[in-house]
PDB file of C-alpha atoms and ligand atoms in Angstrom:
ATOM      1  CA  UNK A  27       8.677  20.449 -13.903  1.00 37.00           C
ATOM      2  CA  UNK A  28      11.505  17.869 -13.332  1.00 38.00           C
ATOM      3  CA  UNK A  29      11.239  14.983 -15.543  1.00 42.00           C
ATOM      4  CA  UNK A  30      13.198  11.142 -15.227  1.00 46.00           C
ATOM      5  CA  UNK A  31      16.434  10.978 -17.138  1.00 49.00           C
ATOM      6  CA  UNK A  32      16.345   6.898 -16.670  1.00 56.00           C
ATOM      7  CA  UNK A  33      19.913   7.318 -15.634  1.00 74.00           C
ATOM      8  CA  UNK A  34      20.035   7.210 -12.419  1.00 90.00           C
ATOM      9  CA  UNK A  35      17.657   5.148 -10.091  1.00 97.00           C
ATOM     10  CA  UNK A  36      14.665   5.825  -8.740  1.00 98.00           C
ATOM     11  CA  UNK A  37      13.834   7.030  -5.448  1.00 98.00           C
ATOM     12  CA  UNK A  38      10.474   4.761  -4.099  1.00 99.00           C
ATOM     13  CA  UNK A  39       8.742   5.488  -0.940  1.00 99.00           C
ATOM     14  CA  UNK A  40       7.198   2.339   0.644  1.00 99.00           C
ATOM     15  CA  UNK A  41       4.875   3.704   3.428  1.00 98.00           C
ATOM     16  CA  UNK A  42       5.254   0.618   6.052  1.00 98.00           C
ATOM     17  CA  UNK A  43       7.587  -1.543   4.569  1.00 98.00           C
ATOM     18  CA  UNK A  44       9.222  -2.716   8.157  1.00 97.00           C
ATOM     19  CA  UNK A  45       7.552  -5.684   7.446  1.00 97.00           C
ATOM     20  CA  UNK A  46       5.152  -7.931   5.634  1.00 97.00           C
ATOM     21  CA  UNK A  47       3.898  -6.494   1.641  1.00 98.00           C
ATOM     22  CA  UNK A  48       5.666  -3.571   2.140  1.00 98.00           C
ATOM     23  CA  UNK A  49       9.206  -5.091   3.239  1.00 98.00           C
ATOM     24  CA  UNK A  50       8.406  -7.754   0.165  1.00 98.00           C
ATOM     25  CA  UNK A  51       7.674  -5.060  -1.911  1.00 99.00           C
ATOM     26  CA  UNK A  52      11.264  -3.192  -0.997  1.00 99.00           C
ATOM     27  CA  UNK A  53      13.160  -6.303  -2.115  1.00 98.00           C
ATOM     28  CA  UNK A  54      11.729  -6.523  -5.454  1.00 98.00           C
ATOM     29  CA  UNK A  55      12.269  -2.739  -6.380  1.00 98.00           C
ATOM     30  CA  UNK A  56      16.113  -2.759  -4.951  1.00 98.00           C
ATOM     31  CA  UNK A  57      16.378  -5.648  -6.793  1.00 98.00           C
ATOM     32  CA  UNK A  58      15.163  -3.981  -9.783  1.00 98.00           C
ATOM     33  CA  UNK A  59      17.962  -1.626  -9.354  1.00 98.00           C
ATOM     34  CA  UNK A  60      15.804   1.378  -7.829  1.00 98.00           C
ATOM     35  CA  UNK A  61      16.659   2.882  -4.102  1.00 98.00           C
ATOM     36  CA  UNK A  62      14.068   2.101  -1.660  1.00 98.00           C
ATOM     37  CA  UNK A  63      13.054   4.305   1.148  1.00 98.00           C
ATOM     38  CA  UNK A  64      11.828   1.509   4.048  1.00 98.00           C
ATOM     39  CA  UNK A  65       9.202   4.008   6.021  1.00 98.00           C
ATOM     40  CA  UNK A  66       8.086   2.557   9.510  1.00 98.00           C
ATOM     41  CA  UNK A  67       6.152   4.094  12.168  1.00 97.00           C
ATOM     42  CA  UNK A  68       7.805   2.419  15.046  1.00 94.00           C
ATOM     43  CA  UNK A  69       9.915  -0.912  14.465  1.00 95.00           C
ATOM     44  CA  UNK A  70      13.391   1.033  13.584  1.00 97.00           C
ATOM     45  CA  UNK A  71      15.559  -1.931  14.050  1.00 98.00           C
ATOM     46  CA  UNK A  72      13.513  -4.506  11.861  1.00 98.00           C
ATOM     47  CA  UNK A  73      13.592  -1.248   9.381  1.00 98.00           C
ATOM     48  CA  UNK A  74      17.556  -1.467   9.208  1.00 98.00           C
ATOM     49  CA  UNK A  75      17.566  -4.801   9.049  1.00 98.00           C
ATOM     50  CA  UNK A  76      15.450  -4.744   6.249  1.00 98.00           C
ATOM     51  CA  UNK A  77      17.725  -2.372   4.318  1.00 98.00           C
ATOM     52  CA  UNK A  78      20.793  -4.065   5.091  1.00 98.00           C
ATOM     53  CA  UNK A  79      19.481  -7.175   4.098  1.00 98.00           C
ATOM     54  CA  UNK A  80      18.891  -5.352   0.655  1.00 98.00           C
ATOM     55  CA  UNK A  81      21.635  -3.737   0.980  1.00 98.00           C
ATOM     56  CA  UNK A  82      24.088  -7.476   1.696  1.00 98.00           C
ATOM     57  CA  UNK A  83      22.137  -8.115  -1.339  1.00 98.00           C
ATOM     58  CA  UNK A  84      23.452  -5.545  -3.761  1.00 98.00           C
ATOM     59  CA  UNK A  85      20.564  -2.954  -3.748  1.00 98.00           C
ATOM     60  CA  UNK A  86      19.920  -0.131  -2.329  1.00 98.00           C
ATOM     61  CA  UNK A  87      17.800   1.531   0.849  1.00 98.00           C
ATOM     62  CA  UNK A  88      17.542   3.946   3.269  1.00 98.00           C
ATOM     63  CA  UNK A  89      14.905   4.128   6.490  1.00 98.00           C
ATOM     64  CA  UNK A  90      12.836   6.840   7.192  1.00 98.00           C
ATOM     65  CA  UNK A  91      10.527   6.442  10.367  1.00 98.00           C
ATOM     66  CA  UNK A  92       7.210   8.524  10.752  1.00 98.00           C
ATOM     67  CA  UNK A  93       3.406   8.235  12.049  1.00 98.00           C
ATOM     68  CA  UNK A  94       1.921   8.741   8.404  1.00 98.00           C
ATOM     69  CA  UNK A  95      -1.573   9.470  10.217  1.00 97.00           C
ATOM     70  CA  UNK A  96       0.551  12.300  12.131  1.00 98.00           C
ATOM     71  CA  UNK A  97       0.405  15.372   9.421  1.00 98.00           C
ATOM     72  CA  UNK A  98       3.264  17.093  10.750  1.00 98.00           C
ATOM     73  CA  UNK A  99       5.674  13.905  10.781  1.00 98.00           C
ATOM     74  CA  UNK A 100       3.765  12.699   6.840  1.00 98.00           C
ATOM     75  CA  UNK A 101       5.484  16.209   5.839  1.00 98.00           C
ATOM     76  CA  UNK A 102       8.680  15.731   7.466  1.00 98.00           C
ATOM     77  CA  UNK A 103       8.847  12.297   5.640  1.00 98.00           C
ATOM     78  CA  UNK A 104       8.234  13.766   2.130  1.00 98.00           C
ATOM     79  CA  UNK A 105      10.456  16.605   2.852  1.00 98.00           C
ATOM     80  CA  UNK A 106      13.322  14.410   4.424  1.00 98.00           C
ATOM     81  CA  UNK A 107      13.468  12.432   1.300  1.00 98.00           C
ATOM     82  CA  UNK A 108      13.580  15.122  -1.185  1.00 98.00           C
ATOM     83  CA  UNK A 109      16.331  17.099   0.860  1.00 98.00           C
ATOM     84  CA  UNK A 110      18.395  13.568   1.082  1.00 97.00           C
ATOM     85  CA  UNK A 111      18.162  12.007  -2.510  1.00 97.00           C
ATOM     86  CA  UNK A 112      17.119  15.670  -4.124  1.00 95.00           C
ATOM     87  CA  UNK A 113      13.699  14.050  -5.745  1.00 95.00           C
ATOM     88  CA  UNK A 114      11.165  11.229  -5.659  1.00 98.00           C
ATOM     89  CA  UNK A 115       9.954   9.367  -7.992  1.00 98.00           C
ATOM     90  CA  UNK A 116       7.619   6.695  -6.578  1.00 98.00           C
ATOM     91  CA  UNK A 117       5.086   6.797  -3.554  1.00 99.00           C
ATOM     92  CA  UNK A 118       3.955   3.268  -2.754  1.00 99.00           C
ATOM     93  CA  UNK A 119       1.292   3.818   0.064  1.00 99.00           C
ATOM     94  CA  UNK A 120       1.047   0.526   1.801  1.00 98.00           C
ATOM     95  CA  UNK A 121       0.791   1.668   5.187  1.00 98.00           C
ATOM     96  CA  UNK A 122      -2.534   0.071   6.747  1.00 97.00           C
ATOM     97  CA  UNK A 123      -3.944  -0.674  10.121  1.00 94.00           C
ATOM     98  CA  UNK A 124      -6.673   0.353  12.589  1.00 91.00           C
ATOM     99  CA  UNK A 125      -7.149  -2.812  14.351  1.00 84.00           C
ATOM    100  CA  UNK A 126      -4.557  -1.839  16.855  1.00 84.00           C
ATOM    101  CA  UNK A 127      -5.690  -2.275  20.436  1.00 85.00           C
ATOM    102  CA  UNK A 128      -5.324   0.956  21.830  1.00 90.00           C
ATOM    103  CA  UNK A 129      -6.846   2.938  17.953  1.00 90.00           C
ATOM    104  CA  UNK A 130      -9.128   5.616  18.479  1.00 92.00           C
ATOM    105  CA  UNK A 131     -12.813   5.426  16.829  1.00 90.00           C
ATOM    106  CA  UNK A 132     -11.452   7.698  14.011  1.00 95.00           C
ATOM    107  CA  UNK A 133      -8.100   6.016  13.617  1.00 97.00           C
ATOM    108  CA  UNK A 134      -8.758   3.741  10.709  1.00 97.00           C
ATOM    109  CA  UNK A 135     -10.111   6.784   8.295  1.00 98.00           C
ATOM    110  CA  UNK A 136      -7.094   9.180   9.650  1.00 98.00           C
ATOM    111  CA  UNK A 137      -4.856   6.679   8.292  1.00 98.00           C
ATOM    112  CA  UNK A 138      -6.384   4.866   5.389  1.00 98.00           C
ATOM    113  CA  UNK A 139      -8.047   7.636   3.996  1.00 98.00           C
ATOM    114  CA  UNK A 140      -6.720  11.005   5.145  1.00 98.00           C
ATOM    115  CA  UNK A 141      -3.123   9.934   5.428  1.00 98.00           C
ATOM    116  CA  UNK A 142      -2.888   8.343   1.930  1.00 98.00           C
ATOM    117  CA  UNK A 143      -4.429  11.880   0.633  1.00 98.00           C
ATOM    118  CA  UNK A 144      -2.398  13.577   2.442  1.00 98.00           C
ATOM    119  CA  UNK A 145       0.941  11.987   1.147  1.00 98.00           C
ATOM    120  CA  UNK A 146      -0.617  12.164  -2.751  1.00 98.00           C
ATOM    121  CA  UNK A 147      -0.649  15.930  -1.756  1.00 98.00           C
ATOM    122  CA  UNK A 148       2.652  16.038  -0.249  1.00 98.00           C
ATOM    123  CA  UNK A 149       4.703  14.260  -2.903  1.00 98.00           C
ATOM    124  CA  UNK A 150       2.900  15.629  -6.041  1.00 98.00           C
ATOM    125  CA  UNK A 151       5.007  18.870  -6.515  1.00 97.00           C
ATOM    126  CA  UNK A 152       8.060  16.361  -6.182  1.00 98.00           C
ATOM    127  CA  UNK A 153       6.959  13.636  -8.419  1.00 98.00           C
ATOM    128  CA  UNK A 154       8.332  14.259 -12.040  1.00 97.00           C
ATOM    129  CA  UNK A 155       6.210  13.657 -15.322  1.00 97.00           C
ATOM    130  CA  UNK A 156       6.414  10.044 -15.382  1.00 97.00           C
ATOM    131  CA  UNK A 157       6.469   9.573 -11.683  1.00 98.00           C
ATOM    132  CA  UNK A 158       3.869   7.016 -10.237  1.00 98.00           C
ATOM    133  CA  UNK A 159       1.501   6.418  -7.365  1.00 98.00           C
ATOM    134  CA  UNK A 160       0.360   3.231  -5.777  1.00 99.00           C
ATOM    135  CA  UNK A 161      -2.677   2.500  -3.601  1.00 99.00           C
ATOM    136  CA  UNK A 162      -2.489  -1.282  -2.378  1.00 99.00           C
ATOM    137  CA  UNK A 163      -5.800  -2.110  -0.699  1.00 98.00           C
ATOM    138  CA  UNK A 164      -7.503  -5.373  -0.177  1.00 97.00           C
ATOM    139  CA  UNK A 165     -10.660  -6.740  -2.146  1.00 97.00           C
ATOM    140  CA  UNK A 166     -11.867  -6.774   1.298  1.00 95.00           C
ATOM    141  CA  UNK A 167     -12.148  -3.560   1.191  1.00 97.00           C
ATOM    142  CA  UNK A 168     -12.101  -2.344  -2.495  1.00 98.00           C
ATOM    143  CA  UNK A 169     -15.613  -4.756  -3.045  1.00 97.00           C
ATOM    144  CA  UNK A 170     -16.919  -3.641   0.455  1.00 94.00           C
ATOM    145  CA  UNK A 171     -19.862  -1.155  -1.278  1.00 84.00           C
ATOM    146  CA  UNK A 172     -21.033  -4.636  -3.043  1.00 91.00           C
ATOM    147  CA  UNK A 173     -19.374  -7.656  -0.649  1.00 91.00           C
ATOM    148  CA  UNK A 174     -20.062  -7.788   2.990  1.00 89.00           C
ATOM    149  CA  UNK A 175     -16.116  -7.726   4.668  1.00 89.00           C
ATOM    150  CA  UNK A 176     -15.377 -10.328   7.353  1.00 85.00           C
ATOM    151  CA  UNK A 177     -16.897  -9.435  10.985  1.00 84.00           C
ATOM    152  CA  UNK A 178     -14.419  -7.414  12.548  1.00 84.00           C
ATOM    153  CA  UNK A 179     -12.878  -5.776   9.421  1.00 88.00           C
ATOM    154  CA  UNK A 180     -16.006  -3.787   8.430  1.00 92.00           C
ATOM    155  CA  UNK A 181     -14.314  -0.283   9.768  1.00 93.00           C
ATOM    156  CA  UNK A 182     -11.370  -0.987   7.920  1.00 94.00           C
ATOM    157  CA  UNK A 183     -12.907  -1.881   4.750  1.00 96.00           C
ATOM    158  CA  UNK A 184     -14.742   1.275   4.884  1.00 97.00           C
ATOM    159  CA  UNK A 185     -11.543   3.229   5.121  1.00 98.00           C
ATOM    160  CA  UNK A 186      -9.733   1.688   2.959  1.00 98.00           C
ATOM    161  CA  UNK A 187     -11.983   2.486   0.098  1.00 98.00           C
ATOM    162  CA  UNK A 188     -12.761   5.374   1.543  1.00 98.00           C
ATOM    163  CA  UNK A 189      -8.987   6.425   1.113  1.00 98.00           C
ATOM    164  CA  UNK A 190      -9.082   4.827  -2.319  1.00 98.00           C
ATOM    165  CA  UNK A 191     -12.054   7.034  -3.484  1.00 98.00           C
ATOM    166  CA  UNK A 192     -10.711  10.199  -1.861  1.00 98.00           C
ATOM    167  CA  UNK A 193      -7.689   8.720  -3.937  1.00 98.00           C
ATOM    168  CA  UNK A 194      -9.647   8.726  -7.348  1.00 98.00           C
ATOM    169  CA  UNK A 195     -11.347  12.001  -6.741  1.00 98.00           C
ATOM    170  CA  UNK A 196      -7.187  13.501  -7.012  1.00 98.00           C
ATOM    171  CA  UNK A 197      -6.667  11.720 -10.554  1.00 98.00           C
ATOM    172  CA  UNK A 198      -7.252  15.126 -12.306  1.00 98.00           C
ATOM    173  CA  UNK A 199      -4.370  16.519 -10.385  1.00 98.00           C
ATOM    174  CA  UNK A 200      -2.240  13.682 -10.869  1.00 98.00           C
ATOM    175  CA  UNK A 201      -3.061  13.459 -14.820  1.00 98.00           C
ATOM    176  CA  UNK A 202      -2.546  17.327 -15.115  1.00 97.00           C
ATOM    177  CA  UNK A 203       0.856  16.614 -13.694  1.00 97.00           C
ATOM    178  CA  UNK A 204       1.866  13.662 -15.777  1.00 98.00           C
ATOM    179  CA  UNK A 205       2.239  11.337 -12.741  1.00 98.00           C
ATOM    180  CA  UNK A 206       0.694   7.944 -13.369  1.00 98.00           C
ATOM    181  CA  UNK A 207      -1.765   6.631 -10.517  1.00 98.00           C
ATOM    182  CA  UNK A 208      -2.493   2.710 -10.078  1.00 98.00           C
ATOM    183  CA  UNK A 209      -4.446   0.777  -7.294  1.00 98.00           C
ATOM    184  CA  UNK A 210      -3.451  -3.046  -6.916  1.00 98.00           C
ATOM    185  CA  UNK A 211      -6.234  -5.045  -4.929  1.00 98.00           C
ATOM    186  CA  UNK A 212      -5.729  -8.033  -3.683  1.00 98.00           C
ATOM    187  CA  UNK A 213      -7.423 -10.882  -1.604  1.00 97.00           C
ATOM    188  CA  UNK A 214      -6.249 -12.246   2.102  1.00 96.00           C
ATOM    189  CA  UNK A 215      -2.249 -12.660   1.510  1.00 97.00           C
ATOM    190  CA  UNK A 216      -1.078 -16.127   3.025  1.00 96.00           C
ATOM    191  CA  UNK A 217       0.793 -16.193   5.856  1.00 93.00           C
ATOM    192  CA  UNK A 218       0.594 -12.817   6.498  1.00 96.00           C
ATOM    193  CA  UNK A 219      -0.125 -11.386  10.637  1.00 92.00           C
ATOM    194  CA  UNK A 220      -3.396 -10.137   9.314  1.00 89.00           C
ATOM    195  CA  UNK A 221      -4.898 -12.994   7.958  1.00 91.00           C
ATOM    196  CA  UNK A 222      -3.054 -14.917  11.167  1.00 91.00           C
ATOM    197  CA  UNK A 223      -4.573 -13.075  13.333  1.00 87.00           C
ATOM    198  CA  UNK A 224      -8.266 -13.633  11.739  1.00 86.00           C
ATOM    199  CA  UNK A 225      -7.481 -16.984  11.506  1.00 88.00           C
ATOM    200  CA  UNK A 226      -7.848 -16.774  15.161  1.00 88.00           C
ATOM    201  CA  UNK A 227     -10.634 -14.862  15.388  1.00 85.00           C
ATOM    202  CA  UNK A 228     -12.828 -15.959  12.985  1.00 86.00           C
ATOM    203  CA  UNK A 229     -11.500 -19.022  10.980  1.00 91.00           C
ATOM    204  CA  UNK A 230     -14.297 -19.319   8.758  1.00 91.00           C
ATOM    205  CA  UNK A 231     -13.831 -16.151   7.215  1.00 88.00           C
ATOM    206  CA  UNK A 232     -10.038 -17.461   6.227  1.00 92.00           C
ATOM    207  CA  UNK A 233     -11.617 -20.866   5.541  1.00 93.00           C
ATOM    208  CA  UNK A 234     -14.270 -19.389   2.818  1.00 91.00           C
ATOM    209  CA  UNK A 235     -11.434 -17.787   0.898  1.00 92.00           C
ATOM    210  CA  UNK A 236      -9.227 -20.747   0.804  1.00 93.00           C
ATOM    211  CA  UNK A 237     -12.111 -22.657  -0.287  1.00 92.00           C
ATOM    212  CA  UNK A 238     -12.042 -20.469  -3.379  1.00 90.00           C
ATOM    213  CA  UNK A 239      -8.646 -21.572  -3.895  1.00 90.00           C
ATOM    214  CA  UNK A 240      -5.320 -20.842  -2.986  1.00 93.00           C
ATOM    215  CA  UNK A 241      -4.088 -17.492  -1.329  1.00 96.00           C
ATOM    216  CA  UNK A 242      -1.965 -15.678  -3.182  1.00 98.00           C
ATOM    217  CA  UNK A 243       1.726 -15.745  -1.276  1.00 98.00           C
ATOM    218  CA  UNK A 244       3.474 -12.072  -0.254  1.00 98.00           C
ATOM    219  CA  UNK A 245       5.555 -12.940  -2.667  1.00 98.00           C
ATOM    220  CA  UNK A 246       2.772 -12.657  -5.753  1.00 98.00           C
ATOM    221  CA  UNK A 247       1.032  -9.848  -3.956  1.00 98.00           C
ATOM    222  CA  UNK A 248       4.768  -7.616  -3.460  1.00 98.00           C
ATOM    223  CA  UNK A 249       5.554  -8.551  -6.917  1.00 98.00           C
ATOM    224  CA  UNK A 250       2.002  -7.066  -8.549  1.00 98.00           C
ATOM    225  CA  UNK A 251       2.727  -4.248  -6.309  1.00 99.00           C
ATOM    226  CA  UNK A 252       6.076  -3.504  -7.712  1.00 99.00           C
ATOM    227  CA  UNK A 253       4.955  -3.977 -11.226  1.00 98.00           C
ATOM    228  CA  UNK A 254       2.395  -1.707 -10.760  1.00 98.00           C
ATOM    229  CA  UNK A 255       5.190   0.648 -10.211  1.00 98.00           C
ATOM    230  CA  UNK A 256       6.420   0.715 -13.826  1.00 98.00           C
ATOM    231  CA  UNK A 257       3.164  -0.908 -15.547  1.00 97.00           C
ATOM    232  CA  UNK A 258       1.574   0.726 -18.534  1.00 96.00           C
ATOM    233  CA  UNK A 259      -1.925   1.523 -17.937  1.00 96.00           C
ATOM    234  CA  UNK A 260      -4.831   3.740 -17.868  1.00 97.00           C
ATOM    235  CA  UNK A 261      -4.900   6.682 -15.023  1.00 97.00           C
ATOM    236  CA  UNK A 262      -6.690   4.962 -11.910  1.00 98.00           C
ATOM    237  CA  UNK A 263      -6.371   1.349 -13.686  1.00 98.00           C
ATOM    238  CA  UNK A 264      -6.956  -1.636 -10.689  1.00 98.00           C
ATOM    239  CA  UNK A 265      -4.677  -4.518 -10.789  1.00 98.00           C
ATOM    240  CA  UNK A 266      -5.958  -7.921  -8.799  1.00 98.00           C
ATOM    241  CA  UNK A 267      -4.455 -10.333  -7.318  1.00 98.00           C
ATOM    242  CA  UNK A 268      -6.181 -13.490  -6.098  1.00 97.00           C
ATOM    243  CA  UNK A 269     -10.077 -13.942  -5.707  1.00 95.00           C
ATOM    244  CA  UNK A 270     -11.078 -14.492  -8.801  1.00 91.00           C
ATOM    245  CA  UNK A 271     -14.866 -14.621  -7.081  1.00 92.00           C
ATOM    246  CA  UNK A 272     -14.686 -11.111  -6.858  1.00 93.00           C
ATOM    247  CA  UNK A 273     -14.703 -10.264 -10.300  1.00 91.00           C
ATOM    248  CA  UNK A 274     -17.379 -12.561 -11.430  1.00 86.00           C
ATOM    249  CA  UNK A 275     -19.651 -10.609  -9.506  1.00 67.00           C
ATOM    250  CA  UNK A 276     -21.122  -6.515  -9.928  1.00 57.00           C
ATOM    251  CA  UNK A 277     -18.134  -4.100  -9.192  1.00 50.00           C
ATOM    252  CA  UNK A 278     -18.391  -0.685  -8.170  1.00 47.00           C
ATOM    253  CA  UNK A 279     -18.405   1.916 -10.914  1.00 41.00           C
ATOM    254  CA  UNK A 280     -14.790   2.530  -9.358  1.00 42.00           C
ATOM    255  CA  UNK A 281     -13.969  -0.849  -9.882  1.00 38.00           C
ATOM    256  CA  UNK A 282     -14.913  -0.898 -13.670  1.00 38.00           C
ATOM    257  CA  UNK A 283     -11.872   1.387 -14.112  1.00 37.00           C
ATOM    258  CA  UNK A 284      -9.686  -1.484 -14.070  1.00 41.00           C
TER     259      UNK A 284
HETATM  260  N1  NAP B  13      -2.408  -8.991   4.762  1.00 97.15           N
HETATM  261  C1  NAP B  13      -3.286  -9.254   3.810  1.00 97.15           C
HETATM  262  O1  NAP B  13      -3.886 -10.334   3.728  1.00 97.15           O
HETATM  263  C2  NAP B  13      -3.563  -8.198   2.765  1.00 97.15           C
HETATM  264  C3  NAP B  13      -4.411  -8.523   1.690  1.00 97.15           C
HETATM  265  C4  NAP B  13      -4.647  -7.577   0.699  1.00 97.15           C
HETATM  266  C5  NAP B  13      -4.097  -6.313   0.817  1.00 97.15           C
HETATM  267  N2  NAP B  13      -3.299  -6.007   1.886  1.00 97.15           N
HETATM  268  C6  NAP B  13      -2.779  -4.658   1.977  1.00 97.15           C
HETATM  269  O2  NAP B  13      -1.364  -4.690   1.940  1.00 97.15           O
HETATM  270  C7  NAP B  13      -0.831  -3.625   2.726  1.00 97.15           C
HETATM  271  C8  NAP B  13       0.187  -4.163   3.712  1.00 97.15           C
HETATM  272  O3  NAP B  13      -0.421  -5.171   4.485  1.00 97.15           O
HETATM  273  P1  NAP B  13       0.427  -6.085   5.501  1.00 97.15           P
HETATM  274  O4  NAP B  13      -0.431  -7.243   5.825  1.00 97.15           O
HETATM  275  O5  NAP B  13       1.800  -6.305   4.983  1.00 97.15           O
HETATM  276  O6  NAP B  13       0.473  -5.085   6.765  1.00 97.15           O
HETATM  277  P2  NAP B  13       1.166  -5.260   8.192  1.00 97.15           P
HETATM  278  O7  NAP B  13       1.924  -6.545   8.301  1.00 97.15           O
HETATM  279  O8  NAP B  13       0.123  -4.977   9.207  1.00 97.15           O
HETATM  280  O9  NAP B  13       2.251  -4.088   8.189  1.00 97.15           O
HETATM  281  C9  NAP B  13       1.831  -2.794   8.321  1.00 97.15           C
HETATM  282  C10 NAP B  13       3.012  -1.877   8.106  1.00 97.15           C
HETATM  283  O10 NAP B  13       2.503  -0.555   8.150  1.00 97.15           O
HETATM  284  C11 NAP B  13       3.245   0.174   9.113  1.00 97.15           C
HETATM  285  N3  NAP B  13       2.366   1.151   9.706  1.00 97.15           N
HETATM  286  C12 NAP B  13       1.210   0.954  10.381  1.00 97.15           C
HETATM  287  N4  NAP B  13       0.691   2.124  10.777  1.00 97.15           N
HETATM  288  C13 NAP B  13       1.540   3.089  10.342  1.00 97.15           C
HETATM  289  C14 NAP B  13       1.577   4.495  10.458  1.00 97.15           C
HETATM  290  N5  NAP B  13       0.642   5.162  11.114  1.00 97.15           N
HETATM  291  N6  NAP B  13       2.612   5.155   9.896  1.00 97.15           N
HETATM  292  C15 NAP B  13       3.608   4.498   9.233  1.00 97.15           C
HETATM  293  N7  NAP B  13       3.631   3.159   9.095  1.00 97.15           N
HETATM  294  C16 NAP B  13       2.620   2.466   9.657  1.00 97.15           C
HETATM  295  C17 NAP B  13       3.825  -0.827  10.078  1.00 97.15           C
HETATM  296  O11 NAP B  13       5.003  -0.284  10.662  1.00 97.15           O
HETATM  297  P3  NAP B  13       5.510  -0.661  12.174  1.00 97.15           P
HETATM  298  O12 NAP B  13       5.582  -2.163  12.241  1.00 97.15           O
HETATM  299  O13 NAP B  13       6.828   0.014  12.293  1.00 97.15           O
HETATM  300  O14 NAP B  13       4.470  -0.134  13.116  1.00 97.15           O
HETATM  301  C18 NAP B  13       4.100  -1.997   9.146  1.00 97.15           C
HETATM  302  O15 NAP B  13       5.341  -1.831   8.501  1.00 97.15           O
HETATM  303  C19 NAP B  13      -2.030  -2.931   3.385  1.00 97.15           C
HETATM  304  O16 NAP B  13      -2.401  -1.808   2.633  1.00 97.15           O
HETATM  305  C20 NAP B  13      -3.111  -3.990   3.308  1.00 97.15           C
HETATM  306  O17 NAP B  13      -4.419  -3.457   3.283  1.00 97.15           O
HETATM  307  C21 NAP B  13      -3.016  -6.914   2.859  1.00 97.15           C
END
């Protein structure tokens, strides 16, 4: 089993990180000093902007484009980035969506659940003792058992913590490995297309949360994210960001983990 010499920097997969959390997320790790692998599915040139933003910047990234919901091209994107940089070290799965216009009915759980399982799978024989794995879901979805998610958002909700159970349920293989495994919730981001785009939709839904108080900014939310990426914590430990609401009330017995 390889193991990190804290020499040289780390290798991070961000699943989505063209934009948004993800892209946030990028600049605070290749800030950090690790090299960030920007996966996108189909914006390549906002992708190399990203990374030569970072890169303008002092850091370091690479792109890597692939469907994640597409087996054959989640395998090629594990595989590309252990032939290129010879390991990996972190796998942020950020990658999210299902709302998109033309998404089949089982779209959502092929890529929020079976696609984030799939990647666990693909990158644990690569991931060294030490190595970590990040789930970033919303409270949206992580509550959705207990809290009823916005209209519109139900399916996702459901797949989301569908993905993060099917997530949980690997923790024996991840802990028998030595690879740490950490979920960071959070509630709607501000100014993010999501929560623009239900804003639209249905603006009480955004209205109830900011009557709870302020949004957290991508900024908070991609900095939790990356902190979760080096934090010290109990296997399957959940980190939350914003809506304090939500933890006042009964969790899930998954949720009591964090
Ligand atoms: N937005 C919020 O308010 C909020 C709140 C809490 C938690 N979160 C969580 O934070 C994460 C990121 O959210 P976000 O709002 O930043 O998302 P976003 O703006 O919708 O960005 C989604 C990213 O995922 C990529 N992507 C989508 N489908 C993909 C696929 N099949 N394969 C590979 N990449 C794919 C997109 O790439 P392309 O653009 O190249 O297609 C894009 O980079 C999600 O897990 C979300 O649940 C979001």
């Amino acid at each position: 089993m390889t193991t990190t010499t804290g020499t040289e920097p780390r290798i991070v997969l961000i699943t989505g990180s063209s934009r948004g959390i993800g892209a946030e997320t990028a600049r605070v790790l290749a800030g950090r000093g690790d090299h960030v692998v920007v996966n996108y599915r189909e914006k390549r040139k906002r992708a190399e902007t990203l990374a030569a933003e970072i890169a303008d910047a002092g850091g370091s990234a690479s792109v890597a484009g692939a469907d994640i919901a597409d087996p054959e091209s989640a395998r090629a994107l594990v595989e590309n980035v252990v032939a290129e940089f010879g390991r990996l070290d972190v796998l942020v799965l950020n990658a999210s969506g299902g709302l998109e216009r033309d998404a089949a009915p089982d779209y959502a759980m092929l890529l929020n659940r079976d696609a984030q399982t799939g990647l666990a799978a693909l990158a644990l024989p690569h991931l060294p003792a030490g190595g970590r794995i990040v789930f970033v879901t919303s409270h949206q979805a992580h509550f959705s058992p207990t809290r009823q998610a916005p209209p519109g958002y139900e399916q996702i909700a459901a797949s989301k913590r569908a993905g993060e159970d099917a997530l949980r349920a690997m923790t024996g293989e991840f802990a028998d490995r030595g690879i740490g495994f950490t979920v960071v919730s959070g509630d709607m981001i501000d100014g993010t297309i999501i929560v623009r785009l239900l804003e639209r939709r249905d603006p009480d839904a955004v209205t109830e949360r900011r009557d709870q108080g302020d949004l957290p900014t991508v900024e908070e939310f991609a900095t939790a994210v990356a902190d979760a990426t080096t934090l010290d914590a109990p296997l399957g430990h959940t980190v939350y960001v914003g809506g304090q609401d939500f933890l006042s009330e009964p969790t899930t017995p998954a949720a009591s983990h964090g």
